[in-house]
Amino acid sequence: MTILLFLIVGFIPELCVAASSDHEQFVFNGFTGSNLSLDGAARITSTGLIELTNDSARIKGHAFHPSPLRFRRSSDGTVQSFSVSFVFGILSSFGDIRGHGFAFFVSPSKDFTAAYPIQFLGLFNSTNNGSLSNHIFAVELDTIQNTEFGDINDNHVGIDINSLNSLKSYAAGFYNDQNSGRFTNLPLIGSQQPIQAWVEYDGNKTRIDVTIAPLGLAKPLTPLLSLAFNLSTVLTEEEAYIGFSSSTGLSTGHHIILGWSFGMNRPAPAIDSTKLPKLPYLGPRAPSKLLEIVLPIASALFVLVVGTTAVILVRRHLRYKEDVREDWEVEYGPQRFTYKDLSHATKGFSSKHLVGVGGFGRVYRGVLPKSRSQVAVKTVPYNSKQGVKQFTAEVASMGHLQHSNIVQLHGYCRRKGEFFLVYDYMVNGSLDRYLYGYGGEEGRPPGATATVVLDWAQRFKIVRDIASGLLYLHEEWDKVVVHRDVKPSNVLLDNNMNGRLGDFGLARLYDHGTDPHTTHVVGTIGYLAPELAHRGKASTRTDVFAFGVFVLEVTCGRKPVVVSEDTDTPGRGTQLMLVDWVIQNWHKGSLVDAIDIKLQGRYDVDQACLALKLGLLCSHPSPDARPSMRQVLQYLDGDLPLPELLPAHFSFHMLALLQSETRLNTSTVSLYPSPAMTMMDYGSVSFSLDGR
Ligand SMILES: Nc1ncnc2c1ncn2[C@@H]1O[C@H](COP(=O)(O)OP(=O)(O)OP(=O)(O)O)[C@@H](O)[C@H]1O
Ligand SMILES: *[C@@H]1O[C@H](CO)[C@@H](O)[C@H](O)[C@H]1NC(C)=O
Ligand SMILES: *[C@@H]1O[C@H](CO)[C@@H](O)[C@H](O)[C@H]1NC(C)=O
Ligand SMILES: *[C@@H]1O[C@H](CO)[C@@H](O)[C@H](O)[C@H]1NC(C)=O
Ligand SMILES: *[C@@H]1O[C@H](CO)[C@@H](O)[C@H](O)[C@H]1NC(C)=O
Ligand SMILES: *[C@@H]1O[C@H](CO)[C@@H](O)[C@H](O)[C@H]1NC(C)=O
Ligand SMILES: *[C@@H]1O[C@H](CO)[C@@H](O)[C@H](O)[C@H]1NC(C)=O
Ligand SMILES: [Mg+2]
């Protein structure tokens, strides 16, 4: 109907009066050798597809017809009829993860450098969204629901004028003429079957029609969207560019155009589906609902479908395949999670769910499918075959540890050289983020809009919590557990801001009384006791040392290595261990000067001085001078007076540390990291001295 109208009304009379640009048309069956203008991530692939975006986050991509088209009729200046058709596919490399969609647009300019990626689709930014001076008409094919733009769902088509708030939108689908015009949903994303779209403007009736259908189907008679709109009010320039725009956010997608045609005052020329390049196959993917439509239409495809399904099932099987359960593992039965559950919980370990990256692996937030409980899944690579059994045994026995000041370990999973440790998720994140006020959204405590400074009472409570957690590990369980990595990033805050000690991934268990026998140094620079760095022997005393550094850090709000303002500091340059910096302050007669200035003087002086002295005592270079965790708790509770300490007792501290460093052959890492290293880097530098 509409086509006929174009031919008679638009095409024939215009031929006599207007220049040939009023009847411009083109068709691309693939884009090899085409002359399109591309920007951002957009590229023409070797097979001739336009790929607007790739797997990089927060990028934009545009593809334009190189020359502008004359949309306005020369006689009266109104926008004349035009028709566009294109074939596209949206693929994801990461299974069900969806990125943002893309748009076809008509725009007076090819310059979209000021537009934003993510939900702005590379078309607008936060200031020009909705502005009448944009003169942009677009059809969005959107795969994420952005409520700020009034999106109806995460799979819709919308007509946009100057704004991302669609004037009209509808769930992606088509009125199936093969099925008496019944509406059939069409997922825009993840199908290996391309989709064809038609965007038509009738200049006489001032009506915009948008239609989509699976490639291979004739254009459905009823358009998906039909909007009465006079484009002459928007496309006011003589000429305008047409093209495609797309962007990615944290989650990404591949937005691919396979073919494109255009006709001014005439229907868009037919795209020859047999000449189109094929969509690439991007990794495993769930079977598509599209098959349900295609099946009745072409029963010949049945065999193909069975084949594809089989491939998908095999791939799914491989995707969730984990390392076999070995005989010795049977006893840990309930503690072993399936990889499938963990993968579902974390949406395929998507970057959206990543909460942090540490020295040994990544931590993802997830919700377990069965229990609906929130968990943190830590991935730890391992490579030694024999280590697995021992490590699994350790993980399993750590699962039995239960205390209100440690992060509960629920279980584990093994797969392809990786261990997955499943912990309780701690909503308030780790303490380091509160102490140092990292910039940027990533560094903030989850949910916080600005950096939260913990007050003194909260800090003291957390110190006490951690002391009590460590005491449990050291003395109150049936085995001695050496934590080995006490530091603020391993102190997590639960929903009541209680401190909980996390990360037993590196802990080693010793039976009471047996010889520890270790030659393996694991830990973080700055928290390593001299004898640990020196002889590689971890013990409850080395944990006390790290705890001491931790207490100083919480009290001073400073990292374990400080840059000293004092130029005549001995040692290398201007860097100083926090312990020594506190001692320096004390020597100068002002211990309180070491207390965190972010507290603005609001703290209990006696408690804060107790914390500083206790921190110094715990991180004493001589292991025998350090208290046990039971004593530490008594000091903190005031049940035992702290031994009388004088600054002079500590004057050789620094020397001892320097000596231990020179004996340690650290070719790759220094105990004193360079000042350029941020705390983020610094916190995750851990090293191993296997066999030394
Ligand atoms: N159970 C948890 N709940 C919530 N967030 C967590 C949990 N465990 C870890 N995290 C977050 O993930 C981040 C990374 O943790 P990870 O343990 O991998 O590194 P790290 O603690 O910085 O260093 P290390 O590898 O030495 O432990 C932490 O800083 C913390 O913010
Ligand atoms: C995506 O495209 C951008 C721009 O061309 C490029 O810098 C980046 O490396 C690409 N990313 C991937 C994952 O291919
Ligand atoms: C390619 O496009 C430019 C305009 O961007 C034009 O000048 C040139 O003639 C075109 N070349 C071909 C081969 O179409
Ligand atoms: C938004 O885009 C317009 C151009 O379309 C530009 O003038 C403006 O500076 C941009 N605003 C921001 C915040 O980038
Ligand atoms: C975008 O523009 C539309 C139309 O002017 C407006 O209704 C909407 O609130 C704007 N949305 C955002 C997020 O700026
Ligand atoms: C369509 O537009 C032409 C030219 O302006 C006009 O002559 C004709 O009557 C219009 N037809 C309809 C059906 O509106
Ligand atoms: C469309 O808008 C233009 C310019 O504003 C106007 O000249 C024209 O008459 C309008 N067409 C209709 C059908 O309203
Ligand atoms: Mg950690």
Short mmCIF file of N, CA and C in Angstrom, two decimals, residues 236-319:
data_model
loop_
_atom_site.label_atom_id
_atom_site.label_comp_id
_atom_site.label_asym_id
_atom_site.label_seq_id
_atom_site.Cartn_x
_atom_site.Cartn_y
_atom_site.Cartn_z
N THR A 236 15.36 20.72 9.50
CA THR A 236 15.19 22.04 8.89
C THR A 236 16.32 22.41 7.95
N GLU A 237 17.45 21.65 8.02
CA GLU A 237 18.54 21.96 7.11
C GLU A 237 18.21 21.40 5.71
N GLU A 238 18.79 22.00 4.72
CA GLU A 238 18.60 21.55 3.35
C GLU A 238 19.00 20.08 3.22
N GLU A 239 20.15 19.76 3.81
CA GLU A 239 20.70 18.41 3.67
C GLU A 239 20.93 17.82 5.05
N ALA A 240 20.97 16.50 5.12
CA ALA A 240 21.27 15.85 6.39
C ALA A 240 21.97 14.53 6.12
N TYR A 241 22.71 14.06 7.14
CA TYR A 241 23.41 12.79 7.03
C TYR A 241 22.53 11.68 7.60
N ILE A 242 22.71 10.48 7.08
CA ILE A 242 22.03 9.35 7.72
C ILE A 242 23.08 8.35 8.15
N GLY A 243 22.79 7.62 9.21
CA GLY A 243 23.77 6.66 9.69
C GLY A 243 23.28 5.90 10.90
N PHE A 244 24.25 5.22 11.50
CA PHE A 244 23.96 4.39 12.67
C PHE A 244 24.87 4.81 13.82
N SER A 245 24.33 4.70 15.02
CA SER A 245 25.11 5.08 16.19
C SER A 245 24.92 4.04 17.27
N SER A 246 25.99 3.73 17.99
CA SER A 246 25.85 2.78 19.09
C SER A 246 26.90 3.07 20.14
N SER A 247 26.71 2.49 21.32
CA SER A 247 27.69 2.68 22.38
C SER A 247 27.61 1.53 23.35
N THR A 248 28.62 1.43 24.19
CA THR A 248 28.61 0.41 25.24
C THR A 248 28.77 1.08 26.58
N GLY A 249 28.38 0.38 27.61
CA GLY A 249 28.59 0.88 28.97
C GLY A 249 29.53 -0.06 29.68
N LEU A 250 29.18 -0.44 30.88
CA LEU A 250 29.99 -1.43 31.59
C LEU A 250 29.86 -2.78 30.90
N SER A 251 28.61 -3.08 30.47
CA SER A 251 28.42 -4.30 29.71
C SER A 251 28.46 -3.91 28.24
N THR A 252 28.92 -4.84 27.43
CA THR A 252 29.18 -4.49 26.04
C THR A 252 28.36 -5.37 25.11
N GLY A 253 28.32 -5.00 23.87
CA GLY A 253 27.66 -5.81 22.86
C GLY A 253 28.27 -5.48 21.51
N HIS A 254 28.09 -6.38 20.57
CA HIS A 254 28.55 -6.09 19.21
C HIS A 254 27.31 -5.71 18.40
N HIS A 255 27.29 -4.48 17.91
CA HIS A 255 26.16 -4.02 17.11
C HIS A 255 26.60 -4.04 15.66
N ILE A 256 25.95 -4.89 14.89
CA ILE A 256 26.45 -5.20 13.54
C ILE A 256 25.38 -4.90 12.50
N ILE A 257 25.80 -4.20 11.44
CA ILE A 257 24.90 -3.95 10.31
C ILE A 257 25.39 -4.79 9.14
N LEU A 258 24.48 -5.55 8.55
CA LEU A 258 24.88 -6.45 7.45
C LEU A 258 24.57 -5.84 6.09
N GLY A 259 23.49 -5.07 6.02
CA GLY A 259 23.11 -4.49 4.74
C GLY A 259 22.27 -3.25 4.96
N TRP A 260 22.18 -2.40 3.92
CA TRP A 260 21.52 -1.11 4.11
C TRP A 260 21.06 -0.59 2.76
N SER A 261 19.83 -0.07 2.71
CA SER A 261 19.40 0.56 1.46
C SER A 261 18.55 1.78 1.75
N PHE A 262 18.47 2.67 0.75
CA PHE A 262 17.79 3.95 0.95
C PHE A 262 17.13 4.38 -0.35
N GLY A 263 15.97 4.95 -0.22
CA GLY A 263 15.33 5.51 -1.40
C GLY A 263 14.64 6.82 -1.05
N MET A 264 14.91 7.87 -1.84
CA MET A 264 14.22 9.16 -1.63
C MET A 264 13.03 9.19 -2.57
N ASN A 265 11.85 9.42 -2.00
CA ASN A 265 10.62 9.42 -2.79
C ASN A 265 10.39 8.10 -3.50
N ARG A 266 10.88 7.06 -2.93
CA ARG A 266 10.68 5.74 -3.51
C ARG A 266 10.99 4.72 -2.41
N PRO A 267 10.50 3.50 -2.55
CA PRO A 267 10.82 2.51 -1.52
C PRO A 267 12.31 2.21 -1.52
N ALA A 268 12.83 1.87 -0.37
CA ALA A 268 14.23 1.48 -0.29
C ALA A 268 14.42 0.24 -1.16
N PRO A 269 15.46 0.20 -1.99
CA PRO A 269 15.69 -0.98 -2.83
C PRO A 269 15.78 -2.24 -1.97
N ALA A 270 15.36 -3.36 -2.53
CA ALA A 270 15.40 -4.63 -1.79
C ALA A 270 16.85 -4.99 -1.46
N ILE A 271 17.05 -5.51 -0.25
CA ILE A 271 18.37 -6.01 0.13
C ILE A 271 18.38 -7.50 -0.20
N ASP A 272 19.41 -7.93 -0.89
CA ASP A 272 19.48 -9.33 -1.31
C ASP A 272 20.09 -10.17 -0.18
N SER A 273 19.23 -10.90 0.53
CA SER A 273 19.71 -11.61 1.73
C SER A 273 20.74 -12.69 1.40
N THR A 274 20.72 -13.17 0.14
CA THR A 274 21.70 -14.21 -0.20
C THR A 274 23.10 -13.62 -0.35
N LYS A 275 23.20 -12.32 -0.60
CA LYS A 275 24.53 -11.71 -0.80
C LYS A 275 25.12 -11.15 0.49
N LEU A 276 24.32 -11.18 1.56
CA LEU A 276 24.79 -10.55 2.81
C LEU A 276 25.88 -11.38 3.48
N PRO A 277 26.85 -10.71 4.09
CA PRO A 277 27.83 -11.46 4.88
C PRO A 277 27.14 -12.11 6.09
N LYS A 278 27.79 -13.09 6.68
CA LYS A 278 27.21 -13.80 7.81
C LYS A 278 27.59 -13.11 9.13
N LEU A 279 26.70 -13.26 10.10
CA LEU A 279 27.03 -12.77 11.45
C LEU A 279 28.10 -13.67 12.03
N PRO A 280 29.06 -13.09 12.71
CA PRO A 280 30.07 -13.96 13.35
C PRO A 280 29.43 -14.70 14.52
N TYR A 281 30.05 -15.78 14.94
CA TYR A 281 29.55 -16.51 16.10
C TYR A 281 30.41 -16.14 17.29
N LEU A 282 29.80 -15.57 18.29
CA LEU A 282 30.59 -15.07 19.43
C LEU A 282 30.34 -15.89 20.68
N GLY A 283 30.90 -17.08 20.73
CA GLY A 283 30.85 -17.84 21.97
C GLY A 283 29.49 -18.42 22.27
N PRO A 284 29.44 -19.19 23.35
CA PRO A 284 28.22 -19.91 23.66
C PRO A 284 27.08 -18.98 24.02
N ARG A 285 25.90 -19.41 23.76
CA ARG A 285 24.74 -18.55 23.91
C ARG A 285 23.53 -19.45 24.11
N ALA A 286 22.58 -18.99 24.86
CA ALA A 286 21.38 -19.79 25.09
C ALA A 286 20.58 -19.91 23.80
N PRO A 287 19.83 -20.98 23.63
CA PRO A 287 19.05 -21.12 22.40
C PRO A 287 18.05 -19.98 22.29
N SER A 288 17.83 -19.54 21.09
CA SER A 288 17.04 -18.34 20.90
C SER A 288 15.56 -18.65 20.71
N LYS A 289 14.72 -17.75 21.21
CA LYS A 289 13.27 -17.90 21.06
C LYS A 289 12.87 -17.79 19.59
N LEU A 290 13.75 -17.16 18.81
CA LEU A 290 13.47 -16.94 17.40
C LEU A 290 13.19 -18.26 16.70
N LEU A 291 13.87 -19.31 17.17
CA LEU A 291 13.70 -20.60 16.52
C LEU A 291 12.24 -21.03 16.55
N GLU A 292 11.52 -20.64 17.57
CA GLU A 292 10.12 -21.01 17.68
C GLU A 292 9.30 -20.45 16.51
N ILE A 293 9.77 -19.32 15.99
CA ILE A 293 9.04 -18.70 14.88
C ILE A 293 9.43 -19.35 13.57
N VAL A 294 10.70 -19.57 13.45
CA VAL A 294 11.21 -20.05 12.17
C VAL A 294 10.76 -21.48 11.92
N LEU A 295 10.61 -22.25 12.97
CA LEU A 295 10.30 -23.67 12.85
C LEU A 295 9.06 -23.95 12.01
N PRO A 296 7.90 -23.38 12.36
CA PRO A 296 6.73 -23.66 11.52
C PRO A 296 6.88 -23.13 10.10
N ILE A 297 7.58 -22.06 9.92
CA ILE A 297 7.70 -21.46 8.59
C ILE A 297 8.52 -22.36 7.68
N ALA A 298 9.64 -22.76 8.13
CA ALA A 298 10.51 -23.58 7.30
C ALA A 298 10.84 -24.85 8.06
N SER A 299 10.03 -25.86 7.86
CA SER A 299 10.26 -27.09 8.63
C SER A 299 11.57 -27.75 8.19
N ALA A 300 12.05 -27.34 7.03
CA ALA A 300 13.33 -27.86 6.57
C ALA A 300 14.44 -27.50 7.54
N LEU A 301 14.24 -26.39 8.26
CA LEU A 301 15.26 -25.95 9.21
C LEU A 301 15.32 -26.87 10.42
N PHE A 302 14.30 -27.76 10.53
CA PHE A 302 14.21 -28.61 11.71
C PHE A 302 15.52 -29.31 12.02
N VAL A 303 16.06 -29.94 10.97
CA VAL A 303 17.29 -30.70 11.16
C VAL A 303 18.40 -29.79 11.69
N LEU A 304 18.45 -28.63 11.09
CA LEU A 304 19.45 -27.66 11.49
C LEU A 304 19.28 -27.29 12.96
N VAL A 305 18.01 -27.09 13.35
CA VAL A 305 17.72 -26.70 14.72
C VAL A 305 18.18 -27.78 15.69
N VAL A 306 17.85 -29.03 15.34
CA VAL A 306 18.26 -30.13 16.21
C VAL A 306 19.78 -30.12 16.35
N GLY A 307 20.43 -29.94 15.18
CA GLY A 307 21.89 -29.89 15.20
C GLY A 307 22.41 -28.77 16.08
N THR A 308 21.85 -27.57 15.88
CA THR A 308 22.30 -26.40 16.65
C THR A 308 22.07 -26.63 18.15
N THR A 309 20.86 -27.16 18.46
CA THR A 309 20.56 -27.39 19.87
C THR A 309 21.58 -28.34 20.48
N ALA A 310 21.90 -29.39 19.70
CA ALA A 310 22.86 -30.35 20.22
C ALA A 310 24.18 -29.65 20.50
N VAL A 311 24.61 -28.81 19.53
CA VAL A 311 25.87 -28.09 19.71
C VAL A 311 25.80 -27.20 20.95
N ILE A 312 24.66 -26.51 21.08
CA ILE A 312 24.51 -25.61 22.23
C ILE A 312 24.56 -26.39 23.54
N LEU A 313 23.87 -27.54 23.55
CA LEU A 313 23.86 -28.33 24.78
C LEU A 313 25.26 -28.79 25.14
N VAL A 314 25.98 -29.26 24.09
CA VAL A 314 27.34 -29.71 24.35
C VAL A 314 28.17 -28.54 24.86
N ARG A 315 27.98 -27.37 24.21
CA ARG A 315 28.75 -26.19 24.62
C ARG A 315 28.38 -25.78 26.03
N ARG A 316 27.07 -25.85 26.32
CA ARG A 316 26.61 -25.52 27.67
C ARG A 316 27.27 -26.44 28.67
N HIS A 317 27.30 -27.72 28.27
CA HIS A 317 27.89 -28.70 29.16
C HIS A 317 29.35 -28.33 29.42
N LEU A 318 30.05 -28.00 28.32
CA LEU A 318 31.47 -27.65 28.47
C LEU A 318 31.62 -26.36 29.27
N ARG A 319 30.66 -25.44 29.03
CA ARG A 319 30.74 -24.15 29.68
C ARG A 319 30.69 -24.31 31.19
#
